[in-house]
Each structure stands twice: as C-alpha cells, then as structure tokens.
Coordinates of C-alpha atoms in Angstrom, one line a residue:
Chain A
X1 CA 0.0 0.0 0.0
X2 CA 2.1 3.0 -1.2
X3 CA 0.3 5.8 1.8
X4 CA 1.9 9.0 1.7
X5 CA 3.0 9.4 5.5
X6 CA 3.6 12.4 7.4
X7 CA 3.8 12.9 11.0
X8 CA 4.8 16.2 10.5
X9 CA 0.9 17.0 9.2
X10 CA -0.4 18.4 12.9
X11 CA 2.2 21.6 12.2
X12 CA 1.0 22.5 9.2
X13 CA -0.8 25.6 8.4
X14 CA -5.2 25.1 8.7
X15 CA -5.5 27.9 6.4
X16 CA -7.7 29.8 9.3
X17 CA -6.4 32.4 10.9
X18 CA -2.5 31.3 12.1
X19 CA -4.1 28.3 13.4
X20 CA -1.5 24.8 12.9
X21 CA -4.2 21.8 13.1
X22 CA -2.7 20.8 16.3
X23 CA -4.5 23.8 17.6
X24 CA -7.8 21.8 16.2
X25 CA -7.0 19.0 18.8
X26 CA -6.5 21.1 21.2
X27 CA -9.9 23.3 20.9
X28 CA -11.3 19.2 20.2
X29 CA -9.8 18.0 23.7
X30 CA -10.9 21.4 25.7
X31 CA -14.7 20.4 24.6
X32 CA -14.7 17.0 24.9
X33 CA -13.4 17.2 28.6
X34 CA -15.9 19.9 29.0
X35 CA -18.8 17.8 27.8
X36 CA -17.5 14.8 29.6
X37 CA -17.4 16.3 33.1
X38 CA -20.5 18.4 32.8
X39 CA -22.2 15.3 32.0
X40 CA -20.7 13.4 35.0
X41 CA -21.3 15.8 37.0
X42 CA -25.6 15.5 36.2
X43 CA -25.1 11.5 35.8
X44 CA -23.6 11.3 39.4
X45 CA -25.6 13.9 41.4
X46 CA -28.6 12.5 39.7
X47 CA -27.5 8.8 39.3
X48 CA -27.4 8.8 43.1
X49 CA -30.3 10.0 43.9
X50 CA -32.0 7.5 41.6
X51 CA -30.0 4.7 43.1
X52 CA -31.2 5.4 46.5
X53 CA -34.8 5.4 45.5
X54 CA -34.9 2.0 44.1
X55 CA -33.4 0.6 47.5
X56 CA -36.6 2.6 49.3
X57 CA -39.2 1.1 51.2
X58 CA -41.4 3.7 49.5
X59 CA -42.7 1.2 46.4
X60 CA -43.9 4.2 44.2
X61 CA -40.3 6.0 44.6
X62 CA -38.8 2.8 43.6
X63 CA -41.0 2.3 40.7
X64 CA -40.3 5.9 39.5
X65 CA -36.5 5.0 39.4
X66 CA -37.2 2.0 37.7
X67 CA -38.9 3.2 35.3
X68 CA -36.5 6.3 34.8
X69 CA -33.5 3.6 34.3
X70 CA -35.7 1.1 32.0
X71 CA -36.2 4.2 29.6
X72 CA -33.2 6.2 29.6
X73 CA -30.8 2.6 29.6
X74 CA -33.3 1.0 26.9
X75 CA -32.7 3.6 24.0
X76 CA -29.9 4.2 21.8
X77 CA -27.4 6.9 23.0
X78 CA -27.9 8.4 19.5
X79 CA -31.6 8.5 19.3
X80 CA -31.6 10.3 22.8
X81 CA -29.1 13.1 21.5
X82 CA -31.8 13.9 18.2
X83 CA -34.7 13.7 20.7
X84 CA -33.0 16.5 22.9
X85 CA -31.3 18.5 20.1
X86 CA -34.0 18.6 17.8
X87 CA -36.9 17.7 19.3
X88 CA -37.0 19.0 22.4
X89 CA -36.7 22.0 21.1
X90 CA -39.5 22.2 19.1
X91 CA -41.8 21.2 22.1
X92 CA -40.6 24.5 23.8
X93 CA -42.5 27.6 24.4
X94 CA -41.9 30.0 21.1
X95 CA -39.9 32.9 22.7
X96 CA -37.7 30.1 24.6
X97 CA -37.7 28.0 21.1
X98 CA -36.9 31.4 19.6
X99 CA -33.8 31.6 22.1
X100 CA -32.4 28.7 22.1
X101 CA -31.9 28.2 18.3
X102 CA -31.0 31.8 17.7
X103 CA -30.1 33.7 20.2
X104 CA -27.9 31.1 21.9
X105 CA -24.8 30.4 19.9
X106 CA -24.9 27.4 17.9
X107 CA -22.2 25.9 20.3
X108 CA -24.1 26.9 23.4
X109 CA -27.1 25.3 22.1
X110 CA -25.6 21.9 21.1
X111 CA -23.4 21.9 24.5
X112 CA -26.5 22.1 26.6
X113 CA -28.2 19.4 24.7
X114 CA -25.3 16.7 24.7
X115 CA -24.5 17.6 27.8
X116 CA -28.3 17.0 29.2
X117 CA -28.3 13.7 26.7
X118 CA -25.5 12.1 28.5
X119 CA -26.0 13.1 31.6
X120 CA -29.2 11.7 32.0
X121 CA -28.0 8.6 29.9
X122 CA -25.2 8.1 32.1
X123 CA -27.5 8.6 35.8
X124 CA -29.8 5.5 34.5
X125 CA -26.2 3.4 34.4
X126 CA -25.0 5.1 38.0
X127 CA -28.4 4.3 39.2
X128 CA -28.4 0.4 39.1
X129 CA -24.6 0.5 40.5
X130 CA -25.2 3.2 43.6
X131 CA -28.5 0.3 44.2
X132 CA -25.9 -2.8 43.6
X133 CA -23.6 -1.4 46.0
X134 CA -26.4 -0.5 48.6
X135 CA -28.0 -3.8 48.1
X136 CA -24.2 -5.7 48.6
X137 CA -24.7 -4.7 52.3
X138 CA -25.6 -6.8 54.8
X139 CA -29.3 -6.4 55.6
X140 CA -27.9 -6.2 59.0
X141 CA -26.5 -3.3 58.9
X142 CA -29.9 -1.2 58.2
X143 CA -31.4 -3.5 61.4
X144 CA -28.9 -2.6 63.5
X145 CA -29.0 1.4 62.3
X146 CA -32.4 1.9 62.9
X147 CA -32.4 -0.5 66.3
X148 CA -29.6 2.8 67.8
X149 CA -32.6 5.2 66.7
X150 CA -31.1 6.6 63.2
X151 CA -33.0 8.1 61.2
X152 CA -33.5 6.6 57.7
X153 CA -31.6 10.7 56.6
X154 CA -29.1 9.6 59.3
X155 CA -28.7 5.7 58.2
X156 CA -28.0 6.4 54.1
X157 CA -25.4 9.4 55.4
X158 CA -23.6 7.7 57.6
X159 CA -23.6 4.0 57.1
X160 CA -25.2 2.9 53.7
X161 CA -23.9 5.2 51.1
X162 CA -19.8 5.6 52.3
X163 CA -19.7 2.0 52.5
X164 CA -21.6 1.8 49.4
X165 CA -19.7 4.3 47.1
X166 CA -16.4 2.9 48.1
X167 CA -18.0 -1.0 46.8
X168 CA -18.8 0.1 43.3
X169 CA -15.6 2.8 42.4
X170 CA -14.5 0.5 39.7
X171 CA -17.5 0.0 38.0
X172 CA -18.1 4.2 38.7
X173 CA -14.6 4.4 37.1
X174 CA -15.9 2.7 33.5
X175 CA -18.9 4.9 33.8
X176 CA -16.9 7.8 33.5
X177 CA -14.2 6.8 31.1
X178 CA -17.3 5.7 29.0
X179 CA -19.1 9.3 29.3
X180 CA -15.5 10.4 28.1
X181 CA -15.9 8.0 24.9
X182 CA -19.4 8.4 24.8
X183 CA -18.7 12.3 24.7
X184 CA -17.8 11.9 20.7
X185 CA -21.6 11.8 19.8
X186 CA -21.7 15.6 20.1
X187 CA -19.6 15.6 16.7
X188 CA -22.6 14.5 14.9
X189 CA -24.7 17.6 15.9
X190 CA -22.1 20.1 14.8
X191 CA -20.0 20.5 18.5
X192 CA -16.5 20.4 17.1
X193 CA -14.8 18.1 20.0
X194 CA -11.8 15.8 19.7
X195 CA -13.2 13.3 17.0
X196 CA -15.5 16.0 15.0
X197 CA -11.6 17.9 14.9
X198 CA -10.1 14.6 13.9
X199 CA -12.4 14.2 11.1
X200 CA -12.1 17.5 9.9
X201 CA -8.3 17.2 10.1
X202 CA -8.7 13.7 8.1
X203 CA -10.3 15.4 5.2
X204 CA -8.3 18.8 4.7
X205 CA -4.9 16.5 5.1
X206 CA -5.5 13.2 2.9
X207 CA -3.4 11.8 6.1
X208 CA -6.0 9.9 7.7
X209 CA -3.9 7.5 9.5
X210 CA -1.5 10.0 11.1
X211 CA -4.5 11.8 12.4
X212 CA -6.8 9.0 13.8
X213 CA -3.5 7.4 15.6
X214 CA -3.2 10.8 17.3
X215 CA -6.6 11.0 18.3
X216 CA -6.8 7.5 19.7
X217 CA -3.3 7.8 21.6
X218 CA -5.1 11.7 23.1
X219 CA -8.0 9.5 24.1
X220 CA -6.1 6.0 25.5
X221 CA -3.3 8.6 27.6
X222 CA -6.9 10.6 29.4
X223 CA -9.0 6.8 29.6
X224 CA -5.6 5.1 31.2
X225 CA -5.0 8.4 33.6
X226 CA -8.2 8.7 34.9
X227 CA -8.2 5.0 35.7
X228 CA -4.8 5.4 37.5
X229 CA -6.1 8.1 40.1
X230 CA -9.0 6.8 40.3
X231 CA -7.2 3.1 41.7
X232 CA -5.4 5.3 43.9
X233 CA -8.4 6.7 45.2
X234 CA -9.6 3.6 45.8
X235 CA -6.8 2.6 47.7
X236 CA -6.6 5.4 49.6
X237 CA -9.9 5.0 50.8
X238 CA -10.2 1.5 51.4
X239 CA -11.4 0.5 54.6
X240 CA -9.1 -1.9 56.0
X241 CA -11.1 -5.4 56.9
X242 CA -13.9 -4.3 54.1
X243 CA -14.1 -6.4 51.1
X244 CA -11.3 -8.9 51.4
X245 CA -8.9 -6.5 51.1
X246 CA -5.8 -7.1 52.9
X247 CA -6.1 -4.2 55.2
X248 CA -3.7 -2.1 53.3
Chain B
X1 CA 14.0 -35.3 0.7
X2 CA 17.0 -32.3 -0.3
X3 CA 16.8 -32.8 -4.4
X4 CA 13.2 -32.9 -3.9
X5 CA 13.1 -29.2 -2.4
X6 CA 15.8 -27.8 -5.2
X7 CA 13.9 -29.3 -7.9
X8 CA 11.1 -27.5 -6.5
X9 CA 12.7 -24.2 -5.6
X10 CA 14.0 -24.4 -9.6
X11 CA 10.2 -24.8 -10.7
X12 CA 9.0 -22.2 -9.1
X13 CA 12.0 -19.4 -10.1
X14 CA 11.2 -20.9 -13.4
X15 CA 7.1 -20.1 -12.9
X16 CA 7.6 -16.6 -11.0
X17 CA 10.1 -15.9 -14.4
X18 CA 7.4 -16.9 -17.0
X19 CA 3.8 -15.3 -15.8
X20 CA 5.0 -11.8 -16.1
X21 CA 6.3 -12.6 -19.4
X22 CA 3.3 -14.1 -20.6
X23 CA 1.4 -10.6 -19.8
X24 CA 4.6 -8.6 -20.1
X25 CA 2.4 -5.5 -21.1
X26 CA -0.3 -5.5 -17.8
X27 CA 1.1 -3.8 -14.7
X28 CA -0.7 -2.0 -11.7
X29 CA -4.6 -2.3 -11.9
X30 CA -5.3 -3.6 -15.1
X31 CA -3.4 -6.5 -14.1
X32 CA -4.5 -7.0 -10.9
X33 CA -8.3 -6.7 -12.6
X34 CA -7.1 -9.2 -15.3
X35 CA -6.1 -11.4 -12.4
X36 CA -9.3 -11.3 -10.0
X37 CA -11.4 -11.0 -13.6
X38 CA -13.3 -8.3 -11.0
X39 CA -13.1 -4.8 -11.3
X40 CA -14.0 -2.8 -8.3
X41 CA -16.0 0.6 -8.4
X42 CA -16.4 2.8 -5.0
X43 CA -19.9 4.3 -5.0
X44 CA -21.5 6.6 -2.2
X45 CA -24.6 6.1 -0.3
X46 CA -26.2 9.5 -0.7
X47 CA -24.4 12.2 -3.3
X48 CA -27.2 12.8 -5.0
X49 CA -27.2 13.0 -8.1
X50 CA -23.7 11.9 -8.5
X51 CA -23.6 8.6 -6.7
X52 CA -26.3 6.9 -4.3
X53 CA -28.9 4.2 -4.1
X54 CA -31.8 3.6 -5.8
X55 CA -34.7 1.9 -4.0
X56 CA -33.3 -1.4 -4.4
X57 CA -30.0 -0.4 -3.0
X58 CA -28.3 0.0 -6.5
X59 CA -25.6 2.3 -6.9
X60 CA -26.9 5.4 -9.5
X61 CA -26.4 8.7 -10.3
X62 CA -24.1 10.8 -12.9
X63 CA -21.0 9.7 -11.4
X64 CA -21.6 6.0 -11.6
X65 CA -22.7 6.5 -14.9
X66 CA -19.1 7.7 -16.0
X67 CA -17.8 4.9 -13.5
X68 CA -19.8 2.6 -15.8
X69 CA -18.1 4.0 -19.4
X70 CA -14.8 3.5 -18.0
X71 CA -15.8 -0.2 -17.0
X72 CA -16.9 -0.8 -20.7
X73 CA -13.7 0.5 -21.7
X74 CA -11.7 -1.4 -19.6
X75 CA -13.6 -4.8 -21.0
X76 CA -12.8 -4.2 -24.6
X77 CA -9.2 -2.8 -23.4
X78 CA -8.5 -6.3 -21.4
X79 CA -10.6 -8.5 -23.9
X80 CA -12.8 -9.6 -21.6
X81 CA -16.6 -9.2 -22.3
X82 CA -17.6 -10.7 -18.7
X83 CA -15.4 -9.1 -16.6
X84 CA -17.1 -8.4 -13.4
X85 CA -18.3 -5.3 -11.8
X86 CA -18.7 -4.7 -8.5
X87 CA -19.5 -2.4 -6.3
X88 CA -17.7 -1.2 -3.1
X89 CA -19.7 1.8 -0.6
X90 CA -16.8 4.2 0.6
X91 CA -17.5 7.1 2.7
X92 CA -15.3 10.1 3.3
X93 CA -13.8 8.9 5.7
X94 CA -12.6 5.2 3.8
X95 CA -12.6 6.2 0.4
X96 CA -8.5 6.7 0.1
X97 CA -7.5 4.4 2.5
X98 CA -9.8 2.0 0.1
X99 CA -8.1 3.2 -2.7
X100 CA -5.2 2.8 -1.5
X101 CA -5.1 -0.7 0.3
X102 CA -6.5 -2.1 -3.1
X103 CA -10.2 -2.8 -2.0
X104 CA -11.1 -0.5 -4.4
X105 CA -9.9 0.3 -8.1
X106 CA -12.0 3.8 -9.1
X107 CA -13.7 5.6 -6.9
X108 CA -16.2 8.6 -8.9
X109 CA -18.7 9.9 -6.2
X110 CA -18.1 13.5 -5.8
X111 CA -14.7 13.6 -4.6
X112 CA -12.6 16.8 -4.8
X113 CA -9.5 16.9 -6.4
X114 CA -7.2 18.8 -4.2
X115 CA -3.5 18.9 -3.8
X116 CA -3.5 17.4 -0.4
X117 CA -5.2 14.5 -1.4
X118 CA -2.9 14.1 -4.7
X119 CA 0.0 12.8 -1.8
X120 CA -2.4 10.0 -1.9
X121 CA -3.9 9.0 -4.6
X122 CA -4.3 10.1 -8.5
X123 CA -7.1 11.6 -10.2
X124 CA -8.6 10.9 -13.8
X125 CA -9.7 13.7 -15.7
X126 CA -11.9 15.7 -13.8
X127 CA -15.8 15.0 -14.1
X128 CA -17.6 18.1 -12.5
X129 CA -16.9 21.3 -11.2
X130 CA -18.7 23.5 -8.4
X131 CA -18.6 26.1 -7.0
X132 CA -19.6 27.2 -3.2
X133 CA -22.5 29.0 -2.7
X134 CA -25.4 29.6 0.0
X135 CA -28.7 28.1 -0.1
X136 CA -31.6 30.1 2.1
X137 CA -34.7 31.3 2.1
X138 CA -36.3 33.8 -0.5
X139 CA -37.3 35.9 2.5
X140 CA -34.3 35.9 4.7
X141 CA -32.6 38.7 2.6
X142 CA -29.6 37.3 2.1
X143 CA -28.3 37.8 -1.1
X144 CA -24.3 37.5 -0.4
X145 CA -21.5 36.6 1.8
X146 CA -21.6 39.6 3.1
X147 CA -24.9 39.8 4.5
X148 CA -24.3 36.8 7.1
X149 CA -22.5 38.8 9.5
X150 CA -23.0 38.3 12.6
X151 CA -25.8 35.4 12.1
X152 CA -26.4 31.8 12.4
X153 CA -24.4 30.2 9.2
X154 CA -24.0 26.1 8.6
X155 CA -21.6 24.0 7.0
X156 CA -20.9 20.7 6.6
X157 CA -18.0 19.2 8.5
X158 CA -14.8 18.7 6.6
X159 CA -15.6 20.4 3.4
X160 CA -14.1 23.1 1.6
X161 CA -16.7 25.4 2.3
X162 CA -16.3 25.0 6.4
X163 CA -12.7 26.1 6.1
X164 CA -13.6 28.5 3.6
X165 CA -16.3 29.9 5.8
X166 CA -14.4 29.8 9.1
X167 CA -11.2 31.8 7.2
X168 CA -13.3 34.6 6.2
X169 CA -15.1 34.8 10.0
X170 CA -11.9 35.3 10.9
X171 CA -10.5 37.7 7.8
X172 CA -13.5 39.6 7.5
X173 CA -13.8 39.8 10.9
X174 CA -17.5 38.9 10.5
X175 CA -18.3 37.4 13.9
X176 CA -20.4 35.1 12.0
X177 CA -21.6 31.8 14.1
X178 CA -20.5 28.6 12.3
X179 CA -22.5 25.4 12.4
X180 CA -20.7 22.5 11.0
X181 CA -23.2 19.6 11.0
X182 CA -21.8 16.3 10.1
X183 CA -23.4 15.6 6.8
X184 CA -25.2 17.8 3.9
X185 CA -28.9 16.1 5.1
X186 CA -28.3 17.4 8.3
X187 CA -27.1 21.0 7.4
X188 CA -30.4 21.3 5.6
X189 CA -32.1 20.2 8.7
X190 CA -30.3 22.6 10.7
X191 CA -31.5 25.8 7.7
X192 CA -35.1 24.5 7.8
X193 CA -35.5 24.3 11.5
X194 CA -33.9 28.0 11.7
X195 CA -30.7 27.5 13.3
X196 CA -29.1 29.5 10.4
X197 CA -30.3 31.4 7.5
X198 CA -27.9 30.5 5.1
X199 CA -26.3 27.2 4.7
X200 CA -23.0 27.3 2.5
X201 CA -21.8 24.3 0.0
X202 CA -20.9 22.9 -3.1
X203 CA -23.9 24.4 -5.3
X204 CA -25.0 21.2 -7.3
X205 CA -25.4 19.4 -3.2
X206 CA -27.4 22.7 -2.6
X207 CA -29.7 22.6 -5.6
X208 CA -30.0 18.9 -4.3
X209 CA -31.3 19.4 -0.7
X210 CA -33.4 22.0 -2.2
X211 CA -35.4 19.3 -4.4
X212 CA -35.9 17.6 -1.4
X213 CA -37.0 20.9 0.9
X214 CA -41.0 20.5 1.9
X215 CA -41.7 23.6 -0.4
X216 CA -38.6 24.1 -2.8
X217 CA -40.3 26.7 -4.5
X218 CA -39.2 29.3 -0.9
X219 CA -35.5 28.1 -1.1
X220 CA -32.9 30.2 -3.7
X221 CA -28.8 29.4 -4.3
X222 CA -27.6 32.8 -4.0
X223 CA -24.2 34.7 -3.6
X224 CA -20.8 35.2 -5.7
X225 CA -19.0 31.6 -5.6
X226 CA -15.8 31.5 -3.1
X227 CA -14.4 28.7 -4.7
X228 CA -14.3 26.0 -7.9
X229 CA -13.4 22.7 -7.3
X230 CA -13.3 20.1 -9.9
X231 CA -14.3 16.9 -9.0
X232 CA -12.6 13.8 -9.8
X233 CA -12.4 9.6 -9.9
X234 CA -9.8 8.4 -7.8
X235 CA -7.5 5.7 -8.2
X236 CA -3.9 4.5 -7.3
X237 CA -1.0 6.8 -7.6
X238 CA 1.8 5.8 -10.4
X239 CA -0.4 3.8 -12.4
X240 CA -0.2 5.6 -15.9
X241 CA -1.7 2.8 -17.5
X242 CA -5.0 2.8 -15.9
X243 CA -5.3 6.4 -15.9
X244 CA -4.7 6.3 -19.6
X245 CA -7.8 4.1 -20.1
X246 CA -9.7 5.4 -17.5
X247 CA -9.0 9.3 -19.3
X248 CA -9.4 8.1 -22.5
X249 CA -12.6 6.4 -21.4
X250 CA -14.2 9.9 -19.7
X251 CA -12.4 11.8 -22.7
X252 CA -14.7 9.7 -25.4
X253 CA -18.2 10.2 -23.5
X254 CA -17.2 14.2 -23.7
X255 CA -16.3 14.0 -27.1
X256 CA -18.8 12.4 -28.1
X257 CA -21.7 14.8 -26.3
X258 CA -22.8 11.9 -24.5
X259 CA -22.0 13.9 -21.3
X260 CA -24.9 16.0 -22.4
X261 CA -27.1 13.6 -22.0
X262 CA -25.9 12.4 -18.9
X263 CA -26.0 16.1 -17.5
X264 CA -29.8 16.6 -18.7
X265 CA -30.7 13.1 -17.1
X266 CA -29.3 13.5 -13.5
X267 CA -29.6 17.5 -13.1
X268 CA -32.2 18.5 -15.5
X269 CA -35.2 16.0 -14.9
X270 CA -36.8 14.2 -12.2
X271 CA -34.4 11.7 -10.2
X272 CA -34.7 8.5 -8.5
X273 CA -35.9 7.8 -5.7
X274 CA -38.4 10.5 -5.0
X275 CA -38.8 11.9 -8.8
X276 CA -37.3 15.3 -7.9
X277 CA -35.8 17.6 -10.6
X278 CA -32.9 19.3 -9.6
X279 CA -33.3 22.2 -12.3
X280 CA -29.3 22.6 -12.3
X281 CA -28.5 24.0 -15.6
X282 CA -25.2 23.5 -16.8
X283 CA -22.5 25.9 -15.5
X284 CA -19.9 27.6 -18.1
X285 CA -17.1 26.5 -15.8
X286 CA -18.4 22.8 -16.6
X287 CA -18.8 23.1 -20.1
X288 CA -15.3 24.4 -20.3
X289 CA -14.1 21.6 -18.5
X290 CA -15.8 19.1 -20.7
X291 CA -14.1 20.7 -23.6
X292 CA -11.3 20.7 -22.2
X293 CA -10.6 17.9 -20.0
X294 CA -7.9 18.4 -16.9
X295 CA -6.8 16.2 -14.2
X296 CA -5.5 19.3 -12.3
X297 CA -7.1 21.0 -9.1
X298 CA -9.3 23.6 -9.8
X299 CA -8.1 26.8 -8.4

C-alpha cells in the first residue's frame, strides 16, 4: 500500500487564521473534557439519587426510578441526542424555542443538549450501581441502624452510602471513562470536539492514519490516567477489613 | 528429501520468471483486474445526483454512470466481455484508504480533487466542477457573503466550504456563528429548523437538498462563488496505464456529447428515488471543463 506518510501533518498551516491543526485537537480536547465532566457531574448527582430510590421502602419512589433507568438505559445513545437536540426543542414555548436556536450560539445550544443527553443517559447506568452497592450490604446493617434510633436521613449518610460508594468505584470508574468516549456523539450535531476535529483534520490533510492514531493515543493517555487516580483513590480509601482487602 | 526441495525451488524461479512474461504488457490495476477477472467501483450512499442508491439499493447517479463508461472500456481494453463489476460503498472517511489498500480500483462519487489528497492517490480527468454557494430562504434577505454577518451560518463538516467559511469569519472579521453539522442532510435540517439562514456548499449538493425541501419553490442558491473545485475519480498513484484508459474512457463520453445527455438526465429532470428535478443547468465553468478535460485541481 504505497500511503503518503507524514507525522509532520499536525504543524502545518489550517489555512484559518494562524491556526497549525494541532490547535484543532487542542480546541477538540478542551470540549470534549468539558462535555465529559458536565455530563458526569448530572449522571452522578442525579444517578445517586435515583439509586437510593430504588433501595426505598417507598414502592412508588422505587418504581419511579425503575422506570427512569428502564427508559433512559433502553434507547440508543444516538436516538436520545436527536430527541434533545431537535426535538425538544421544538416542544418549547416559542420565545424560549426562539432563544435557544437563535439567540444562543450554535455551540451553546448543542453543548446544553449533549451535555443534558448524556447526563441523564449516564445517571440511569449510575443508578443500578449506587442500588448494587447499597443492596451488597448486609441487611444487617440497616437493622442494626435503625435499632440505635437513626434516622433513615441519618442511616444512608452515615452507614449505607460511604460503604456503598467505596463498593462500586470500579464500576463508577468505567462509567466515566465511558461518558469520556461516549462524549464523541456531540460531533454528529455540529460540536467540534476531539473526533469532530479529527475528522475535519482527516479530510483537509489526505493523512488519515496520522490523524486517527493521534486522536486515539489523546483518548487512550486521558482513559488510562483517569483510571490510575482513580485506583489510587480507591486505595486510599479502602477501609481496612472491608471487602477482602488485605487491610492495606 | 533435499533434491526434492531444489527441484522445487527451480520450478518455481522458473514459474515466477514466466507469468510476467506471458502478460509482459499489464502492470498495476489492469493487471490485478485481469487477475481477479473483478473490477472494483467505489460508490457513495447518498451524493445525489452523482452517486447513491436507488430503492433497491443499486448504486446510480451521474458519477456512476461515467464509473460505468470507464468499465466498458476497460472490458474491450483487457478483452474480456464478462469481466465483473462490482461495487464497493466508501465514505469520506474510507474512500482513500480504500483506494489505496487495493479494496477499491475507481472511486467517482463527488470527490474533490485537491493537492493534499494528490499525496495520496491520483485523479482521472476531472468530471464536474462546483462552485460554493449559499442556499436560504427567499425571505431571509440574504443575497451574499456579506450579508451573514453576525448570524447563524452552517456547513458541513470537513468540506471546503467549512474552512472557507471559518477563514473569512476570521479575515473579514465577521463574527459570524458557524454550524458544521456532520453531513449535507443534516445542514439542511439545521436551515429548515432556523438554526441559520444560510447554509453554505458545493452548489450542485445545494440545488440537491433544495429538491428535497418540503416547499422548494421558498429556497434560492444565492451569492458570488468563493471557490471551484473540480471533481474527480480516484485511483492509485503511479499507475499511468490505468489512468490512460480510465482518461481516454471519460475523454470519449465528452467528445462524443454523451456527457450532455448524462448532464440533462441526472440534473435537468426528475431523479430517482423521490422523482425530484434538480433544475441545475449546466455551469460555463463545466462546459469548459468538458471541452477541455484536466486532471489538475481547480483553483
């Protein structure tokens, strides 16, 4: 296969401005992190929340949750992004429809929608593991809280939900290295983040391999860092005696 | 057990010495198609008119047309009646490395033919040329470039007009909000719904999504064009003798005026699938070109 390579290609000229396309990936990495941890940041506040309601006595709290994770864990990322970006929309009030495809800047508009898509996307997921890890407990322990007159406020604060959290950080960890992945879906409504940037790089240079294999080494370095700190973390907040862990 | 292998490394010095001598003349492509007795055509999914499906998911359009003349032309070149054709769907994204790797023998979709690109891969004569324009609505008042400062403009992603358009934002100084949605469908989507008054393009893709607008009687291309691009088939780099036949081929259909009637099918009457005309008269920048045919970028 005679391919033209050139690794020299992310210093050349973008023929905007004095940008280089290197300064593409850059701008590309800025939103992606953006979207990624503005998304998190709803999928965990929320996700937790959701979690704890299905582990309620209160049946119609649980079945709300249920109900929120069957739906929002049941269809496609990619059909949830078009309902949000352009139907949702639609379904608004005039002057606020008005706003937000006009006055808003296009950005603006298709951050707040992706961002809104994945968090909720990614809550439904932190849902059923916040419940797992509540649910690993020993039924015990919520005896034995309310017997020394907790209240139920008192018993998820202090008992339930430390021990829980620390039970399911690894599987919290793939959440959020998959809302990083996942983030790349706000290329396809016109948010210019790592892979739309990679894209557009890959057509203006003809060097398509150059530019993917920087793109996936920019996302594999981010994945395989956040998974580092977030081991340590989990070591560092280990309890010893808890989950066979050697008491470290 | 040892004679046996010599005997056999001999034959086969002796074999690998012969074949090329028996088709001393084939090299590159035409050899390789001679080989497989399979010629391999790259054809989009949705560049309408130049190359997309029909409603029973057969490539068409003006593109595979031409893609079809050069096939002939290969057959009669190779002497071989039932060669096969067969189709290959590339996308932006795969159609060089396609090329390239071999999957693929001629790709004619509605390619650009660009300097960066010739690094990679070679053109054939070129077989249309655009140029960029805006598409919006009768009533929005926009008549030119000019008039989009400071509003709501889309693109698609990783065309010439996104660069084109981002360049002057930032030369003009135009403040101008760029969309880039990720395909030419989508753009449209994004003018209709009135995220942006004006979406910019290649003009025959414009007059295209206009034939499929709801009304396309309130749509109207407008403004001076920022740029000509001729568009080209792509095949492998250093391969003279396929070009040759693959010119020669495009070359004969212009000639001849057959690309006339190939123009007034796929741009100046109703289209598969829906039946839409794309009322897209001929340009004197294409008619030049067809009188002249070039393999070198526009521009």
């Amino acid at each position: 296969m005679n391919y033209h390579w050139n690794w020299g290609v992310f210093f050349k000229s973008t023929g905007v401005g004095s940008e280089i396309y290197l300064n593409w990936f850059v701008s590309g990495l800025g939103w992606t992190l953006a979207i990624a941890l503005t998304g998190w940041a709803i999928a965990l506040l929320l996700g937790s929340v959701l979690g704890v309601m299905r582990t309620l006595e209160e049946g119609w709290l649980a079945r709300i949750a249920a109900v929120y994770v069957a739906v929002f864990r049941n269809i496609p990322l990619l059909v949830q992004l078009f309902f949000w970006y352009f139907m949702v929309p639609d379904l608004l009030p005039t002057p606020l429809e008005t706003w937000f495809k006009q006055d808003l800047s296009p950005g603006a508009s298709a951050f707040v929608s992706v961002v809104i898509c994945l968090g909720l996307f990614t809550a439904a997921r932190v849902a059923e593991q916040v419940r797992t890890g509540i649910e690993a407990l020993p039924r015990g322990q919520v005896n034995a809280g309310l017997a020394i007159g907790l209240t139920r406020v008192q018993l998820y604060r202090h008992v339930l939900l430390p021990q829980a959290f620390r039970i399911v950080i690894p599987p919290l960890t793939s959440e959020f290295l998959n809302i990083i992945k996942n983030s790349s879906v706000a290329s396809l409504i016109g948010l210019m983040d790592l892979l739309a940037q990679t894209k557009q790089t890959a057509e203006y240079t003809a060097n398509i391999f150059e530019v993917f294999t920087l793109a996936t080494l920019i996302y594999f370095v981010i994945n395989m860092g956040f998974m580092k700190l977030m081991n340590r973390v989990e070591n560092s907040v280990r309890i010893p005696g808890m989950m066979g862990g050697s008491g470290k | 057990m040892h004679f046996n292998k010599r005997v056999l490394c001999a034959a086969t010095l002796v074999a690998m010495t012969i074949t090329p001598a028996m088709s001393a003349e084939l090299t590159g492509t035409l050899k390789k198609i001679k080989d497989s007795g399979t010629l391999v055509l790259g054809n989009r999914d949705s560049s309408i008119p130049f190359s997309y499906y029909d409603n029973n998911q057969k490539p068409i359009g003006f593109s595979v047309d031409l893609a079809n003349k050069v096939a002939e032309q290969v057959k009669k070149e190779l002497k071989m009646p039932t060669l096969q054709v067969r189709y290959n769907l590339v996308t932006s994204q795969t159609r060089i490395p396609l090329v390239q790797n071999g999957t693929v023998d001629l790709e004619c979709g509605s390619t650009t033919n660009n300097v960066e690109r010739q690094q990679q891969v070679a053109f054939s004569v070129g077989i249309f040329q655009i140029g960029t324009q805006l598409l919006t609505r009768k009533t929005s008042g926009v008549k030119d470039f000019a008039d989009l400062a400071g509003k709501n403009v889309v693109t698609t992603a990783g065309t010439t007009s996104a660069r084109l358009l981002s360049a002057m934002n930032v030369d003009k100084k135009m403040n101008m909000n760029i969309i880039q949605a990720k395909d030419h469908g989508e753009s449209f989507q994004m003018l209709e719904s009135g995220r942006a008054v004006a979406f910019m393009m290649d003009d025959a893709l414009l007059y295209g999504e206009m034939a499929k607008a709801k009304s396309p009687a309130e749509w109207v291309v407008t403004g001076r064009a920022q740029s000509h691009e001729n568009y080209g088939c792509m095949l492998r780099k250093d391969d003279p003798a396929f070009k040759k036949v693959v010119d020669d081929a495009l070359k004969a259909v212009y000639k001849s005026g057959e690309v006339n009637a190939l123009y007034k099918k796929w741009f100046m009457s109703p289209v598969p699938p829906k039946g839409l005309n794309l009322n897209f008269p001929m340009s004197a920048d294409l008619k030049a070109l067809f009188a002249n045919p070039t393999d070198k970028a526009a521009d």
